[in-house]
XYZ file of C-alpha atoms in Angstrom:
671
model
C 20.301 4.662 37.419
C 19.792 7.928 35.487
C 22.485 8.404 32.835
C 20.945 11.508 31.249
C 23.554 14.188 30.617
C 21.976 17.589 31.417
C 24.479 19.385 29.162
C 23.495 17.171 26.227
C 19.825 17.855 26.953
C 20.522 21.596 27.072
C 22.386 21.493 23.755
C 19.482 19.675 22.108
C 16.927 22.114 23.455
C 19.143 25.107 22.630
C 19.475 23.887 19.033
C 15.678 23.690 18.830
C 15.423 27.193 20.287
C 17.831 28.472 17.633
C 15.606 26.968 14.951
C 12.607 28.747 16.466
C 14.530 32.042 16.471
C 15.582 31.543 12.856
C 12.030 30.724 11.763
C 10.714 33.837 13.513
C 13.350 36.046 11.883
C 12.581 34.663 8.430
C 8.850 35.180 8.975
C 9.583 38.792 9.890
C 11.178 39.431 6.481
C 7.718 39.235 4.901
C 6.026 41.402 7.561
C 8.307 43.679 9.562
C 5.442 44.861 11.777
C 4.362 41.388 12.933
C 4.204 41.850 16.706
C 3.712 38.154 17.365
C 6.947 37.242 15.581
C 8.865 40.087 17.230
C 7.739 38.833 20.631
C 8.540 35.235 19.683
C 12.093 36.107 18.626
C 12.628 38.109 21.803
C 11.368 35.273 23.991
C 13.570 32.778 22.158
C 16.657 34.942 22.691
C 15.681 35.531 26.324
C 15.282 31.800 26.957
C 18.555 30.947 25.235
C 20.439 33.564 27.245
C 19.018 32.435 30.575
C 19.487 28.727 29.925
C 23.011 29.245 28.608
C 24.018 31.150 31.712
C 22.505 28.494 33.975
C 24.437 25.655 32.301
C 27.763 27.497 32.174
C 27.703 28.619 28.523
C 28.818 32.106 29.476
C 30.006 33.211 26.022
C 26.699 32.149 24.495
C 24.717 33.933 27.227
C 26.751 37.121 26.879
C 26.519 37.260 23.101
C 22.820 36.394 23.037
C 22.154 39.116 25.619
C 23.114 41.809 23.096
C 20.765 40.397 20.446
C 18.024 40.161 23.047
C 18.576 43.811 23.987
C 18.305 44.880 20.357
C 15.001 43.057 19.931
C 13.790 44.376 23.264
C 14.091 47.885 21.809
C 12.090 46.776 18.767
C 9.478 45.195 21.028
C 9.080 48.467 22.958
C 8.881 50.586 19.817
C 12.212 52.315 20.453
C 13.713 51.014 17.204
C 12.128 49.715 13.990
C 12.407 46.156 12.741
C 14.397 46.368 9.517
C 15.795 43.921 6.988
C 19.283 45.001 8.100
C 18.510 44.121 11.723
C 17.041 40.745 10.765
C 20.090 39.949 8.624
C 22.415 40.955 11.447
C 20.598 38.744 13.963
C 20.497 35.861 11.466
C 24.266 36.124 11.136
C 24.493 36.261 14.913
C 22.251 33.200 15.178
C 24.778 31.198 13.174
C 27.487 32.361 15.581
C 25.327 31.287 18.530
C 25.371 27.783 17.071
C 29.183 27.863 17.100
C 29.177 29.119 20.702
C 26.864 26.249 21.584
C 29.038 23.587 19.937
C 32.401 24.893 21.195
C 31.665 26.896 24.359
C 35.332 27.184 25.350
C 36.646 28.236 21.946
C 38.159 31.583 21.010
C 35.156 33.405 19.524
C 35.911 36.956 20.679
C 36.975 38.375 17.278
C 33.891 37.060 15.494
C 31.659 38.161 18.373
C 32.988 41.716 18.160
C 32.494 41.835 14.385
C 28.925 40.595 14.564
C 28.052 42.907 17.443
C 29.368 45.865 15.452
C 27.061 44.854 12.591
C 24.210 44.546 15.054
C 24.954 47.986 16.505
C 24.829 49.569 13.045
C 21.566 47.782 12.298
C 19.815 49.262 15.351
C 21.026 52.775 14.652
C 24.262 52.788 16.615
C 22.697 53.284 20.036
C 25.450 52.472 22.484
C 22.999 51.567 25.174
C 21.383 49.003 22.920
C 24.373 46.938 21.904
C 27.742 47.572 23.624
C 29.902 46.247 20.767
C 33.167 46.706 22.553
C 32.165 44.638 25.556
C 34.173 41.431 26.015
C 32.381 38.337 24.709
C 32.403 36.661 28.117
C 30.802 39.514 30.059
C 27.113 40.306 30.026
C 26.661 44.052 29.922
C 23.608 45.371 31.754
C 21.578 47.372 29.253
C 19.883 50.500 30.445
C 16.124 50.160 30.671
C 14.063 52.635 28.725
C 11.503 54.243 30.950
C 7.953 54.710 29.793
C 7.521 57.278 32.548
C 10.024 59.842 33.806
C 9.179 59.380 37.487
C 10.131 56.439 39.635
C 7.376 54.298 41.139
C 7.441 52.036 44.172
C 6.234 48.458 43.892
C 5.778 45.594 46.290
C 6.095 42.116 44.856
C 5.464 38.772 46.540
C 6.057 35.605 44.557
C 6.651 31.902 44.977
C 7.772 29.412 42.358
C 6.588 25.811 41.934
C 8.572 23.352 44.041
C 10.011 21.630 40.937
C 11.127 24.833 39.193
C 14.844 24.113 39.481
C 14.372 20.612 38.074
C 12.650 22.211 35.067
C 15.527 24.634 34.510
C 14.388 27.822 36.266
C 17.059 29.607 38.320
C 15.464 31.848 41.003
C 18.707 33.801 41.397
C 18.547 34.779 37.738
C 15.044 36.155 38.224
C 16.159 38.150 41.267
C 19.118 39.549 39.311
C 16.758 40.741 36.586
C 14.640 42.506 39.203
C 17.759 44.230 40.589
C 18.563 45.479 37.079
C 15.267 47.352 36.992
C 16.120 49.777 39.814
C 16.533 50.022 43.569
C 15.649 46.620 44.909
C 15.318 45.165 48.404
C 14.743 41.403 48.580
C 13.585 39.386 51.577
C 13.603 35.600 51.528
C 10.643 34.070 53.398
C 11.954 30.810 54.912
C 9.181 29.796 57.269
C 7.972 27.006 54.969
C 11.309 25.174 54.837
C 10.725 21.642 56.253
C 12.942 19.826 58.705
C 16.167 18.295 57.456
C 14.608 14.818 57.456
C 11.801 15.919 55.142
C 13.868 18.284 53.006
C 14.163 17.520 49.283
C 17.202 19.517 48.030
C 15.824 19.509 44.468
C 12.734 21.489 45.451
C 12.200 25.171 46.273
C 10.742 25.866 49.720
C 11.477 29.613 49.834
C 9.288 32.470 48.604
C 10.260 36.120 48.308
C 9.068 39.620 49.110
C 10.574 42.368 46.976
C 10.425 46.146 47.365
C 11.292 47.783 44.033
C 11.717 51.440 43.095
C 11.986 51.787 39.330
C 11.128 53.839 36.284
C 10.159 50.622 34.505
C 6.441 50.071 33.845
C 4.416 47.248 35.366
C 4.620 45.232 32.134
C 8.419 45.168 32.319
C 8.343 43.817 35.870
C 5.975 41.051 34.750
C 8.256 40.276 31.783
C 10.903 39.073 34.233
C 8.612 36.114 34.958
C 7.337 35.691 31.404
C 8.430 32.045 31.154
C 7.147 30.901 34.556
C 4.086 33.126 34.832
C 1.629 30.278 34.221
C 3.011 28.119 37.041
C 3.878 30.592 39.775
C 1.982 32.626 42.360
C 2.610 36.363 42.291
C 1.176 39.461 43.966
C 2.222 42.770 42.441
C 0.971 46.147 43.616
C 2.082 49.725 43.461
C 2.653 50.949 46.981
C -0.241 53.118 48.117
C -2.323 52.419 45.000
C -4.850 49.831 43.912
C -5.154 46.377 45.550
C -2.786 43.680 44.491
C -3.422 41.607 41.413
C -2.937 37.909 42.086
C -1.453 35.573 39.524
C -1.864 31.837 40.017
C -1.935 29.421 37.117
C -2.774 25.777 36.862
C -1.318 25.112 33.419
C 2.251 24.227 32.495
C 4.363 27.048 31.136
C 4.137 27.656 27.406
C 6.107 29.922 25.125
C 3.722 32.807 24.614
C 2.799 36.243 25.856
C 1.731 35.743 29.453
C -1.632 37.206 30.406
C -2.446 38.088 33.991
C -5.816 36.609 34.960
C -8.049 38.536 37.336
C -9.300 35.519 39.260
C -8.075 34.990 42.788
C -6.036 32.036 43.914
C -7.812 28.690 43.605
C -8.721 26.755 46.752
C -6.066 24.488 48.138
C -8.146 21.410 47.291
C -7.689 22.008 43.578
C -3.923 22.007 43.976
C -3.915 18.395 45.154
C -4.607 17.062 41.686
C -2.146 19.437 40.031
C 1.004 17.274 40.276
C -0.788 14.266 38.802
C -2.275 16.306 35.968
C 1.063 17.951 35.217
C 2.859 14.624 35.237
C 0.300 13.253 32.785
C 0.811 16.181 30.434
C 4.576 16.030 30.700
C 4.517 12.374 29.715
C 2.601 13.123 26.507
C 5.905 13.565 24.675
C 9.098 11.687 25.388
C 12.494 12.451 23.848
C 14.143 9.193 22.760
C 17.656 8.951 21.251
C 17.588 7.856 17.607
C 20.088 5.099 18.393
C 17.543 3.378 20.647
C 14.941 3.491 17.888
C 17.457 1.937 15.504
C 18.147 -0.835 18.007
C 14.424 -1.463 18.437
C 13.959 -1.635 14.668
C 16.736 -4.224 14.460
C 14.967 -6.317 17.092
C 11.648 -5.995 15.284
C 13.373 -7.085 12.080
C 14.721 -10.203 13.746
C 11.254 -10.889 15.168
C 9.722 -10.654 11.680
C 12.280 -13.161 10.371
C 11.564 -15.553 13.253
C 7.813 -15.143 12.708
C 8.249 -15.951 9.012
C 10.067 -19.144 9.904
C 7.378 -20.081 12.431
C 4.665 -19.525 9.808
C 6.505 -21.788 7.380
C 6.836 -24.529 9.996
C 3.187 -24.199 11.049
C 2.052 -24.362 7.436
C 3.667 -27.771 6.962
C 2.431 -29.150 10.301
C -0.890 -30.807 11.067
C -1.152 -29.267 14.524
C -4.051 -26.763 14.418
C -3.000 -25.278 17.761
C 0.424 -24.425 16.329
C -1.188 -22.793 13.318
C -3.432 -20.705 15.556
C -0.483 -19.485 17.628
C 1.475 -18.779 14.448
C -1.329 -16.645 13.042
C -1.627 -14.718 16.303
C 2.121 -14.036 16.424
C 2.013 -12.989 12.778
C -0.720 -10.467 13.577
C 1.098 -9.107 16.633
C 4.467 -8.865 14.876
C 2.784 -7.033 11.992
C 1.212 -4.526 14.382
C 4.518 -4.105 16.212
C 6.270 -3.529 12.911
C 3.731 -0.890 11.845
C 3.993 0.844 15.236
C 7.760 0.856 15.046
C 7.664 2.302 11.557
C 5.435 5.145 12.747
C 7.825 5.930 15.626
C 10.643 6.454 13.123
C 8.572 8.705 10.884
C 9.139 12.450 10.812
C 7.349 15.141 8.788
C 9.438 16.607 5.974
C 8.713 20.020 7.498
C 11.829 19.459 9.636
C 13.765 19.139 6.369
C 12.070 21.908 4.390
C 12.465 24.451 7.208
C 16.237 24.423 6.711
C 15.909 25.896 3.225
C 14.229 29.121 4.259
C 17.533 30.341 5.682
C 19.476 28.958 2.697
C 17.254 30.767 0.185
C 17.419 33.973 2.244
C 21.233 33.885 2.287
C 21.528 32.973 -1.413
C 19.197 35.827 -2.349
C 21.537 38.225 -0.545
C 24.606 36.671 -2.179
C 23.290 36.551 -5.762
C 21.278 39.755 -5.726
C 18.205 37.884 -6.974
C 14.664 38.224 -5.680
C 13.643 34.715 -4.617
C 10.478 33.340 -3.087
C 10.489 29.876 -1.527
C 7.177 28.009 -1.580
C 6.779 24.752 0.337
C 3.950 22.251 0.113
C 3.213 18.917 1.753
C 5.274 19.551 4.894
C 3.151 17.078 6.860
C 4.248 14.175 4.629
C 6.160 11.729 6.833
C 9.356 9.849 5.971
C 11.730 7.632 7.926
C 14.138 9.715 10.003
C 17.157 8.056 8.380
C 15.854 9.049 4.959
C 15.351 12.665 6.059
C 18.884 12.864 7.472
C 20.397 11.558 4.236
C 18.267 13.790 2.001
C 19.537 17.061 3.479
C 22.726 17.354 1.394
C 21.175 16.325 -1.969
C 18.375 18.853 -1.539
C 20.877 21.603 -0.696
C 22.709 20.924 -3.987
C 19.458 20.932 -5.962
C 18.131 24.140 -4.407
C 21.477 25.907 -4.909
C 21.540 24.814 -8.556
C 17.974 26.007 -9.104
C 18.904 29.421 -7.750
C 22.294 29.761 -9.451
C 21.682 28.046 -12.807
C 17.916 28.209 -13.086
C 16.636 31.567 -11.848
C 17.508 34.684 -13.836
C 18.326 38.036 -12.272
C 15.412 40.493 -11.959
C 16.349 42.473 -15.087
C 16.462 39.373 -17.295
C 13.170 38.105 -15.873
C 11.425 41.400 -16.618
C 12.866 41.378 -20.152
C 11.493 37.841 -20.602
C 8.027 38.915 -19.472
C 8.295 37.282 -16.064
C 7.777 38.801 -12.611
C 11.092 40.006 -11.102
C 10.818 37.589 -8.189
C 11.844 34.044 -9.042
C 10.149 31.108 -7.381
C 11.583 27.893 -5.984
C 8.888 25.361 -5.124
C 9.591 22.509 -2.704
C 6.848 19.907 -2.369
C 6.374 16.394 -1.021
C 3.619 13.825 -1.383
C 3.244 10.125 -0.754
C 2.553 7.642 -3.530
C 2.106 4.129 -2.209
C 5.214 3.267 -0.209
C 7.212 6.044 -1.884
C 7.579 9.719 -1.130
C 8.096 12.056 -4.061
C 10.020 15.245 -3.233
C 9.965 17.802 -6.037
C 12.183 20.837 -6.562
C 10.732 23.161 -9.191
C 11.774 26.625 -10.364
C 10.365 29.061 -12.918
C 13.755 29.981 -14.355
C 15.402 29.669 -17.730
C 15.257 25.863 -17.981
C 17.957 23.413 -19.078
C 19.629 24.165 -22.422
C 19.753 20.752 -24.082
C 22.209 21.872 -26.801
C 24.653 23.023 -24.158
C 24.201 19.770 -22.188
C 24.877 17.681 -25.300
C 27.902 19.764 -26.313
C 29.390 19.473 -22.830
C 28.715 15.710 -22.708
C 30.422 15.211 -26.078
C 33.384 17.340 -24.985
C 33.741 15.221 -21.841
C 33.517 11.981 -23.832
C 30.306 10.890 -22.128
C 28.481 10.342 -25.442
C 29.444 10.066 -29.116
C 28.627 12.981 -31.464
C 26.084 10.915 -33.428
C 24.663 8.962 -30.476
C 20.860 8.932 -30.256
C 19.453 9.723 -26.811
C 15.949 10.131 -25.469
C 15.121 13.433 -23.793
C 15.223 11.821 -20.339
C 18.606 10.198 -21.038
C 19.983 13.545 -22.190
C 18.744 15.353 -19.083
C 20.136 12.614 -16.831
C 23.643 13.536 -18.081
C 23.688 16.481 -15.662
C 24.216 13.933 -12.873
C 27.473 12.632 -14.344
C 30.648 13.262 -12.270
C 32.409 16.497 -13.199
C 29.553 17.669 -15.415
C 28.649 21.366 -15.375
C 27.245 23.748 -17.984
C 28.160 26.846 -15.960
C 30.163 29.404 -17.927
C 32.164 30.393 -14.864
C 32.863 28.992 -11.426
C 31.047 30.774 -8.580
C 30.821 30.306 -4.852
C 27.631 28.327 -5.454
C 28.365 26.037 -8.388
C 30.257 25.456 -11.612
C 32.870 22.913 -10.541
C 30.868 19.853 -11.607
C 30.709 18.592 -8.040
C 27.394 18.004 -6.343
C 24.891 16.620 -8.829
C 26.729 13.299 -9.087
C 26.667 13.153 -5.274
C 22.904 13.737 -5.444
C 22.440 10.761 -7.755
C 24.669 8.461 -5.692
C 22.829 9.372 -2.487
C 19.380 8.848 -3.995
C 20.414 5.513 -5.509
C 21.858 4.449 -2.145
C 18.390 5.130 -0.709
C 16.938 2.841 -3.420
C 15.338 5.888 -5.006
C 15.177 7.364 -8.500
C 15.404 10.828 -10.070
C 13.091 12.225 -12.776
C 13.991 15.437 -14.611
C 11.682 17.714 -16.609
C 12.616 21.045 -18.125
C 11.211 23.533 -20.642
C 13.312 26.374 -22.036
C 12.169 29.681 -20.582
C 9.681 28.036 -18.216
C 11.886 26.336 -15.641
C 12.925 22.896 -14.452
C 11.527 20.205 -12.191
C 13.505 17.462 -10.455
C 11.522 14.765 -8.658
C 13.173 12.471 -6.114
C 11.343 9.181 -5.565
C 12.331 7.823 -2.165
C 11.068 4.783 -0.222
C 9.226 5.618 2.988
C 11.565 3.453 5.036
C 14.881 1.677 4.716
C 14.238 -1.066 7.269
C 11.259 -3.285 6.420
C 9.244 -3.417 3.193
C 6.497 -5.535 1.711
C 7.938 -7.559 -1.144
C 6.868 -10.001 -3.841
C 8.880 -13.216 -3.563
C 9.697 -14.807 -6.937
C 11.837 -17.698 -8.171
C 14.267 -17.510 -11.085
C 15.968 -20.816 -11.769
C 16.836 -22.217 -8.346
C 17.216 -18.807 -6.659
C 14.660 -16.666 -4.828
C 14.413 -12.909 -5.266
C 12.308 -10.130 -3.755
C 10.705 -7.337 -5.775
C 9.518 -4.321 -3.678
C 5.738 -4.584 -3.756
C 5.310 -0.821 -4.121
C 6.877 -1.013 -7.592
C 4.725 -3.929 -8.832
C 1.854 -2.963 -11.151
C 0.579 -6.349 -12.302
C 1.554 -9.932 -13.102
C 1.013 -11.679 -16.453
C 1.599 -15.135 -17.864
C 4.123 -15.653 -20.675
C 3.659 -18.884 -22.571
C 6.447 -20.669 -24.432
C 4.934 -19.588 -27.776
C 4.886 -15.916 -26.789
C 8.409 -16.231 -25.405
C 9.686 -17.648 -28.705
C 7.722 -15.113 -30.740
C 9.272 -12.210 -28.840
C 12.868 -13.363 -29.309
C 14.903 -10.472 -30.685
C 12.137 -8.025 -29.739
C 11.486 -8.347 -26.005
C 8.152 -6.548 -25.852
C 4.714 -7.465 -24.629
C 1.513 -5.730 -25.658
C -0.233 -4.365 -22.585
C -3.504 -2.561 -23.309
C -2.306 -1.154 -26.635
C 1.093 -0.191 -25.178
C 4.368 -1.968 -25.823
C 6.248 -2.700 -22.594
C 9.851 -3.959 -22.767
C 10.753 -6.925 -20.592
C 13.944 -8.477 -19.263
C 14.490 -12.216 -18.897
C 15.987 -12.464 -15.417
C 17.059 -16.026 -16.136
C 19.415 -14.702 -18.829
C 20.407 -11.606 -16.859
C 21.446 -13.721 -13.867
C 22.891 -16.492 -16.087
C 21.136 -19.280 -14.171
C 21.883 -21.915 -16.802
C 18.396 -23.421 -16.371
C 15.674 -24.102 -18.914
C 12.582 -21.864 -18.876
C 9.415 -23.070 -17.197
C 6.475 -24.032 -19.393
C 4.433 -21.096 -18.107
C 6.689 -18.201 -17.183
C 5.385 -15.097 -15.444
C 5.952 -11.427 -16.248
C 5.986 -9.005 -13.302
C 5.400 -5.465 -14.578
C 7.229 -2.905 -12.429
C 7.435 0.874 -12.712
C 9.151 3.972 -11.410
C 7.100 7.013 -12.253
C 5.938 6.851 -15.879
C 8.539 4.262 -16.939
C 7.557 0.577 -16.978
C 9.354 -2.680 -17.659
C 8.502 -6.363 -17.298
C 10.596 -8.930 -15.421
C 10.295 -12.520 -16.630
C 10.441 -14.998 -13.718
C 9.818 -18.718 -13.405
C 7.436 -18.632 -10.439
C 5.606 -16.093 -8.277
C 5.697 -17.427 -4.720
C 3.740 -14.655 -2.969
C 4.061 -11.589 -0.761
C 6.772 -11.474 1.879
C 7.588 -9.118 4.763
C 11.144 -8.203 3.862
C 13.703 -7.162 6.467
C 16.377 -5.389 4.461
C 19.981 -6.344 5.120
C 22.934 -4.518 3.585
C 24.998 -6.226 0.927
C 28.550 -7.228 1.771
C 31.376 -5.010 0.525
C 32.208 -7.686 -2.046
C 28.741 -7.364 -3.610
C 27.986 -3.708 -2.875
C 28.688 -2.655 -6.465
C 26.333 -5.194 -8.072
C 23.829 -2.815 -9.656
C 20.915 -5.249 -10.039
C 20.428 -5.659 -6.267
C 19.731 -3.142 -3.505
C 20.055 -5.504 -0.549
C 19.222 -8.956 0.784
C 16.814 -10.585 3.206
C 16.586 -13.806 5.180
C 13.677 -16.131 4.415
C 11.797 -18.266 6.906
C 13.825 -21.363 5.995
C 17.088 -19.528 6.671
C 18.017 -19.050 3.007
C 18.987 -15.662 1.595
C 16.959 -13.868 -1.097
C 18.357 -10.891 -2.976
C 16.235 -7.726 -3.275
C 16.034 -6.430 -6.843
C 16.959 -2.810 -7.535
C 13.834 -1.614 -9.328
C 15.285 1.700 -10.534
C 18.282 -0.011 -12.162
C 16.165 -2.689 -13.849
C 13.664 -0.150 -15.206
C 16.526 1.948 -16.564
C 18.063 -1.166 -18.176
C 14.735 -2.062 -19.760
C 14.211 1.441 -21.128
C 17.753 1.462 -22.513
C 17.060 -1.874 -24.188
C 13.882 -0.420 -25.706
C 15.758 2.639 -27.023
C 18.388 0.438 -28.649
C 15.749 -1.717 -30.354
C 13.861 1.292 -31.641
C 17.090 2.798 -33.001
C 17.989 -0.497 -34.706
C 14.492 -0.843 -36.172
């Protein structure tokens, strides 16, 4: 049984179309004469209007029609593409999103306001954008003639049998032809099969159209711009040259349709067309994220069961059981890797949102801002991308409001008037590092310290490292802004950033130079579901350290342990590395082993050693959330189930590294 909701599918595809329109508009801001982008925006608006009308989103179709008409004038050279027009359509694009989400809401007042702005942007031509038209009525725009005399055309066309299934409404195409001039339409019904063989989902009718219009040939073809590659069409001017035949064998794509000169292919070639099209259509499948989450849960349970089987096989003498266990281990590992890839998405889907944000903030602040993105193909778990959106918005807004100077101040400081915000992503091991960098004024450390002392966060004489001082900007209620603006200054946002990143088991690094700008790096795990871990024992308990954070393992003898009492440092290639005795941190109440081990972990440039009793080995770790009772325990980020059914806690690397560095700072201050 098919439970697919066509309205839900339309909303998803319409949202994607709106993103395409937005991207095209933003690209146009850097080159107003880019014909390819002008055509792309027009086609996006045309598609959205037609699809919205077909699925009953009349307000959306009507409103989008006016924007389409405005860009149609630009496309034909009747009006220039201007920054004002792009801004007006960008504002309208946000309203289209509201019309999509609440199609039956009262949007008339906002529609009128935006259409008035659009009318002013295109020069006030009443025929271009009828601002006073009701939001629910599509006004038929007058077509600009390229020639003053009317011409007679004869058009014969047939659509693929599955056109209606794919969302094409033949009646909409015929209505567009009627809008071009005097139109006489004849439906050719001789190919309709008997009632027993009739499939009501398919089109069995083709049409002959006589059209008298001032519109040029290109405008008639534009009616079929989105089905041109799949349909058969004969178009000729009555009494003039022979007909040009259009017959395509490729699926429709969003692009400027070209009319090939070749004649129709033999009927034999059409026999393989449905199979080839079906193969191409199956190349990409839209799957709800919830189903992927359910599959990942099942894969996680399989990994746990496989771990238990491996443990049982390892203690058994049956070689056949061991062989099966190894095979299942290999298959479950491959299934896990495949599942992880399915959940991965490029960060381009995240970065693309900030082009519009930067464009709007530039208008609001009066600053010249250039957004540069790098590493968009870097892939991260979809859940991570969804949860990173809000933190990145706060960081980009702060870079623009606090960091970048206005053009006059930048010129006075010897900088170019246009400020730069640089968004980049790259993968390091099993982490993704997302960096937000600006070339603004930088963070004033004296102001940060004064504000922290005023808020009681630190004591006036308290010694802090540069990183500890910069990390104060993430404290709740902290802000160095001199006045509250629409963008920032209330001390809300940066603390949310830190909480979100820590909830993702990530870390934040801050760098800043006065007059040169600031850089904030977010270190995020690739996935939140399954990780490779190092299983260790402390006392009688087992713990998992994320393998991506492990640098090396050392042995700590009893003599070295006693010698380092009071100064918990080890010498590692001429560098002192602080270490934490987990046995004392977790208060196990057990005596140390004769030969303890030190696991050196790191986040970025910071390193710390963890003293454990035994290193058991690597372990595929299925991450389980902590209970509400233990959710605030800072040393752990989650738990996992071992093969024997026992629970092992997953250590929070970022918290332990921070604790070790704090311990080092205290010892250095005391010494």
